[in-house]
Coordinates of C-alpha atoms in Angstrom, one line a residue:
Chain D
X1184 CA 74.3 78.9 95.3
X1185 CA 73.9 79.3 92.0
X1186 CA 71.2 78.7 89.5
X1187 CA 70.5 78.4 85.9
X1188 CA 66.6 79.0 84.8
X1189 CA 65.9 78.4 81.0
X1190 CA 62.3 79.6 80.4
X1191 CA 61.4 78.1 77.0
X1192 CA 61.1 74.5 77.3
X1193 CA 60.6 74.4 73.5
X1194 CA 60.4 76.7 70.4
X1195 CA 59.5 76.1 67.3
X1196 CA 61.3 78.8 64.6
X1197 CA 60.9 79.2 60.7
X1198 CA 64.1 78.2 59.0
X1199 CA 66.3 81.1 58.3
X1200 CA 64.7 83.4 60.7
X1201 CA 67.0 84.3 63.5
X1202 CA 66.2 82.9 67.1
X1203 CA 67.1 83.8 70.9
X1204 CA 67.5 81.1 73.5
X1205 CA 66.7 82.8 77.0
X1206 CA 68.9 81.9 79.4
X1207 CA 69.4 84.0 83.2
X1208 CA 72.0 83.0 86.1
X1209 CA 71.8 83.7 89.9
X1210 CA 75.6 83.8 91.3
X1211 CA 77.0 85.5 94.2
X1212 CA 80.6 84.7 92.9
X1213 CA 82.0 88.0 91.2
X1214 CA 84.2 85.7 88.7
X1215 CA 82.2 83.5 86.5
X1216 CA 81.6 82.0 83.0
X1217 CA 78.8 81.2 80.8
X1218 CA 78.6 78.7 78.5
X1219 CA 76.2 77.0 75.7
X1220 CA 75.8 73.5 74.7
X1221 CA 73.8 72.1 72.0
X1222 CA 72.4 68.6 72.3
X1223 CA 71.5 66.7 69.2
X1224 CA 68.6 64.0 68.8
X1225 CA 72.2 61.9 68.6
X1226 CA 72.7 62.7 72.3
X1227 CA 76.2 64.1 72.3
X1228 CA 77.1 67.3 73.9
X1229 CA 78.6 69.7 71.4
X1230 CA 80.2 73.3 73.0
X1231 CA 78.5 76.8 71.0
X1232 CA 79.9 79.6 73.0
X1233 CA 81.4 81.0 76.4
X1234 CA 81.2 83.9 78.2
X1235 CA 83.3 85.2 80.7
X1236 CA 81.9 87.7 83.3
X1237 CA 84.8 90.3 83.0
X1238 CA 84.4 90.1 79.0
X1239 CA 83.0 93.7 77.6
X1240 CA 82.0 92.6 74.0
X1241 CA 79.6 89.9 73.8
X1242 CA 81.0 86.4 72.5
X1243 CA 80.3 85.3 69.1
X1244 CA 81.6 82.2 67.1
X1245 CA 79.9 81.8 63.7
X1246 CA 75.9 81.8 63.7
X1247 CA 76.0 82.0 67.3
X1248 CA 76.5 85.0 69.9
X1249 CA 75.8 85.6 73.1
X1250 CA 74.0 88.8 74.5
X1251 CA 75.3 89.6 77.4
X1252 CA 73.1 91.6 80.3
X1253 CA 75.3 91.7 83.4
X1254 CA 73.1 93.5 85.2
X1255 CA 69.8 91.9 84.4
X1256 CA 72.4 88.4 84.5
X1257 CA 71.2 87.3 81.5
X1258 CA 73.4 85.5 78.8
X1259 CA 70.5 84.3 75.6
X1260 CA 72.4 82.4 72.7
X1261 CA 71.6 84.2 69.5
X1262 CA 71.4 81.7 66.5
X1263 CA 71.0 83.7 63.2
X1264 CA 69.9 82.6 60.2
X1265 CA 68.5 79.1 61.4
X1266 CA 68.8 75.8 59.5
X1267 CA 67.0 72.3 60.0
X1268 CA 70.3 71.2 61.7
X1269 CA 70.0 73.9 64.3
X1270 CA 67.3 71.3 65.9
X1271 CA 68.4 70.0 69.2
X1272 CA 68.3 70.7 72.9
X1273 CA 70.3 73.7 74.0
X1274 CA 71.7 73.7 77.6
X1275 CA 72.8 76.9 79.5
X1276 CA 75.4 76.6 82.1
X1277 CA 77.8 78.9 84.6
X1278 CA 80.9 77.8 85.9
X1279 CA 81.0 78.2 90.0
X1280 CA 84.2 79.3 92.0
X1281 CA 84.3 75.1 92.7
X1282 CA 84.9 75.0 89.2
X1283 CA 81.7 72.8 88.8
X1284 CA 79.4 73.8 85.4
X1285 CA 75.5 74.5 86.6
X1286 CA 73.1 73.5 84.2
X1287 CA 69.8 74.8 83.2
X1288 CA 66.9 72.3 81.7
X1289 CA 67.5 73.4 78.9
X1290 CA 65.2 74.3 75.4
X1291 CA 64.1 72.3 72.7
X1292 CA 64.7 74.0 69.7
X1293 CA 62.8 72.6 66.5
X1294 CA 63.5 74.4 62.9
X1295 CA 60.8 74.0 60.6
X1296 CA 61.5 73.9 57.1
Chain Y
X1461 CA 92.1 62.7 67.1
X1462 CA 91.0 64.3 70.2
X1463 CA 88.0 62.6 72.1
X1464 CA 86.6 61.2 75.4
X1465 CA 85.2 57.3 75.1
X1466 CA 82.7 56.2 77.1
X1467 CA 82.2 52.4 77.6
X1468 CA 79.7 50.7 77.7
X1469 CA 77.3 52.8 75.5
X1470 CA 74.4 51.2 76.2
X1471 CA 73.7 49.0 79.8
X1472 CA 71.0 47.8 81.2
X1473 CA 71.3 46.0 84.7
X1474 CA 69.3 44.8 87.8
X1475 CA 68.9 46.3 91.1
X1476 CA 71.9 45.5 93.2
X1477 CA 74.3 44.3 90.6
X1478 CA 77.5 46.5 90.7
X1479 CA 78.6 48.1 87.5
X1480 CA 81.2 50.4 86.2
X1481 CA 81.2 52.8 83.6
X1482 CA 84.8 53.6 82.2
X1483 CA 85.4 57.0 80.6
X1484 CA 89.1 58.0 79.0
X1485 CA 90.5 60.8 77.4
X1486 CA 93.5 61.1 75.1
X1487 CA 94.6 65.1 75.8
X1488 CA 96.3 65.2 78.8
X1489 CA 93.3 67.3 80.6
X1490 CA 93.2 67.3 84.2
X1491 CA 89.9 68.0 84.8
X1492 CA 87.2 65.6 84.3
X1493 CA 83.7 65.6 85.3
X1494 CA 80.6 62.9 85.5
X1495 CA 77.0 64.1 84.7
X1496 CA 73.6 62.6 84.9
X1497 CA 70.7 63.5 82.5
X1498 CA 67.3 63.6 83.2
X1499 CA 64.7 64.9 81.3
X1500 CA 63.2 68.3 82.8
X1501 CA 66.4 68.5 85.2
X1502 CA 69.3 69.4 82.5
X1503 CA 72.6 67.8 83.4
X1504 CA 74.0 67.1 87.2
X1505 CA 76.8 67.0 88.2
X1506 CA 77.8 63.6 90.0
X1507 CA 81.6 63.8 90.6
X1508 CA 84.2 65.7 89.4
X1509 CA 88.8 65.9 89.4
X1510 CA 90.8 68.1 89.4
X1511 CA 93.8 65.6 89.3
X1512 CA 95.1 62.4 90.0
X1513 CA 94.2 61.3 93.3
X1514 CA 91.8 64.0 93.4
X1515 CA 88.1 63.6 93.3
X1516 CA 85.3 66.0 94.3
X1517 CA 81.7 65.4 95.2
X1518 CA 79.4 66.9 92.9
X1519 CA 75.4 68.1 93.4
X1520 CA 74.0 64.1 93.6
X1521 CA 76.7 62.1 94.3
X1522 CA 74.9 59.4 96.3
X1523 CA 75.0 56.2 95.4
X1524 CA 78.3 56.5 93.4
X1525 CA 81.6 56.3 93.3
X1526 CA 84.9 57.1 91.2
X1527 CA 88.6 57.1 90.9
X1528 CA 91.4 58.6 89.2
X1529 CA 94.2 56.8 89.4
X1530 CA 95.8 58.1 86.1
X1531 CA 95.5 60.9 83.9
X1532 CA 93.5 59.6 81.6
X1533 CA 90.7 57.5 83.1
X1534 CA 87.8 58.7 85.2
X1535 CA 85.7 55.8 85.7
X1536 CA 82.1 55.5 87.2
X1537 CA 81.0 53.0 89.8
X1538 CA 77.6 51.9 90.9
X1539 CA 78.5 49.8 94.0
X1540 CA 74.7 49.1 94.5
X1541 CA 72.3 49.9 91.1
X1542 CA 69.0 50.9 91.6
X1543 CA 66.1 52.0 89.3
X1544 CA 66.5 55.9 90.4
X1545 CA 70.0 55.9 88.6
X1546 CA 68.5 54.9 85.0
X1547 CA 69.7 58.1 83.1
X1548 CA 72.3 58.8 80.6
X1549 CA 75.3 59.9 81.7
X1550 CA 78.2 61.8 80.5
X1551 CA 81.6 62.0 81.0
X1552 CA 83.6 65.2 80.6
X1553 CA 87.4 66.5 80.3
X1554 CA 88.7 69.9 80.0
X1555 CA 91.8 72.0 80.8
X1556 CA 92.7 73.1 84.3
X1557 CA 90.8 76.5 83.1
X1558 CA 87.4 75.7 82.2
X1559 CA 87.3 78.8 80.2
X1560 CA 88.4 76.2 77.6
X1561 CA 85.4 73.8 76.4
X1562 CA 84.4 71.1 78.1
X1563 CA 84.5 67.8 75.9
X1564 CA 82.0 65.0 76.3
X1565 CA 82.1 61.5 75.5
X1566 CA 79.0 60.1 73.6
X1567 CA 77.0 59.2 76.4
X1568 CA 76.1 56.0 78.5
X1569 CA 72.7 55.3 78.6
X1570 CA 71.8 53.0 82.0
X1571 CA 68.3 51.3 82.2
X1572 CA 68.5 49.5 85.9
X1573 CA 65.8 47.0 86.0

């Protein structure tokens, strides 16, 4: 079955330093995708970033990437160049062969000014 | 404008008193998904579909149920409330290939008395 373990319950991070969310997956399925989820104080679910297993460069879409580590299966959200907004919950997840999203417990992310 | 409503928002209930939670989307996806969140235990999956008429049991299904008649509406039913199910829930849509993003609603938070 698979599993999502997020480490780092919280963080707290200077603003404008860069930060890494640690996120590792336990799948037997050869085919399978990563993704990242932010979660406001608001409560809504807002998508960052996905990673697909059988992508070679590591995903990026603004601030945010993805380091990639097939082998070690590890997929951390890098957030560069934080900002007080950046403050949330962030949730790991992997897509199964049943098409159902995992989810980890995610981290609590606080920016300090 | 592209979205998935949730209604109601905000419920709080008895033990025992049935109760539906409706969720709709407006992009045509066919696959939408129910989670529960609980603090310490990320998001669950409670049911998912990949299509009309087809509905899938997700990691803690007991204790609801769902339909999809149409396209478009995914709703949520507690035959039988009871305090255990106080959470927030989400619902979800996406594209057949959940490579795409997942979009949530806002959230339905459920306080069951």
């Amino acid at each position: 079955a698979q599993k999502i373990t997020q480490t780092q319950p919280g963080m707290f991070v200077q603003e404008k330093e860069a930060v890494t969310l640690d996120c590792t997956y336990d799948t037997s399925d050869q085919s399978y995708g990563l993704f990242w989820y932010k979660q406001p104080s608001s409560g809504e679910m807002i998508f960052l970033i996905y990673q697909g297993s059988y992508d070679e460069q590591n995903a990026t879409e603004g601030r945010y990437s993805l380091n990639f580590q097939k082998a070690r299966k590890s997929a951390n959200l890098v957030i560069s160049a934080s900002q007080l907004g950046d403050s949330a919950m962030y949730f790991c997840a992997i897509l199964d062969s049943n098409y159902q999203l995992i989810w980890g417990a995610g981290t609590k992310l606080i920016i300090k000014p | 404008e592209a979205q998935v409503t949730q209604n109601p928002r905000y419920l709080i209930t008895v033990t025992g008193k049935k109760l539906t939670v409706t969720c709709s989307q407006n992009m045509n996806h066919e696959y939408m998904s129910w989670y529960r969140q609980d603090p310490g235990l990320g998001l669950r999956q409670i049911y998912y579909s990949m299509n009309v008429e087809v509905t899938d049991k997700g990691d803690v299904p007991e204790g609801y149920k769902v339909s999809r008649k149409e396209k478009r509406n995914f709703p949520l039913i507690l035959e039988s409330p009871s305090p255990n199910q106080t959470s927030l829930y989400f619902c979800a849509s996406s594209e057949t290939d959940l490579q795409e993003t997942q979009y949530f609603g806002p959230g339905t938070r459920l306080l069951v008395l």
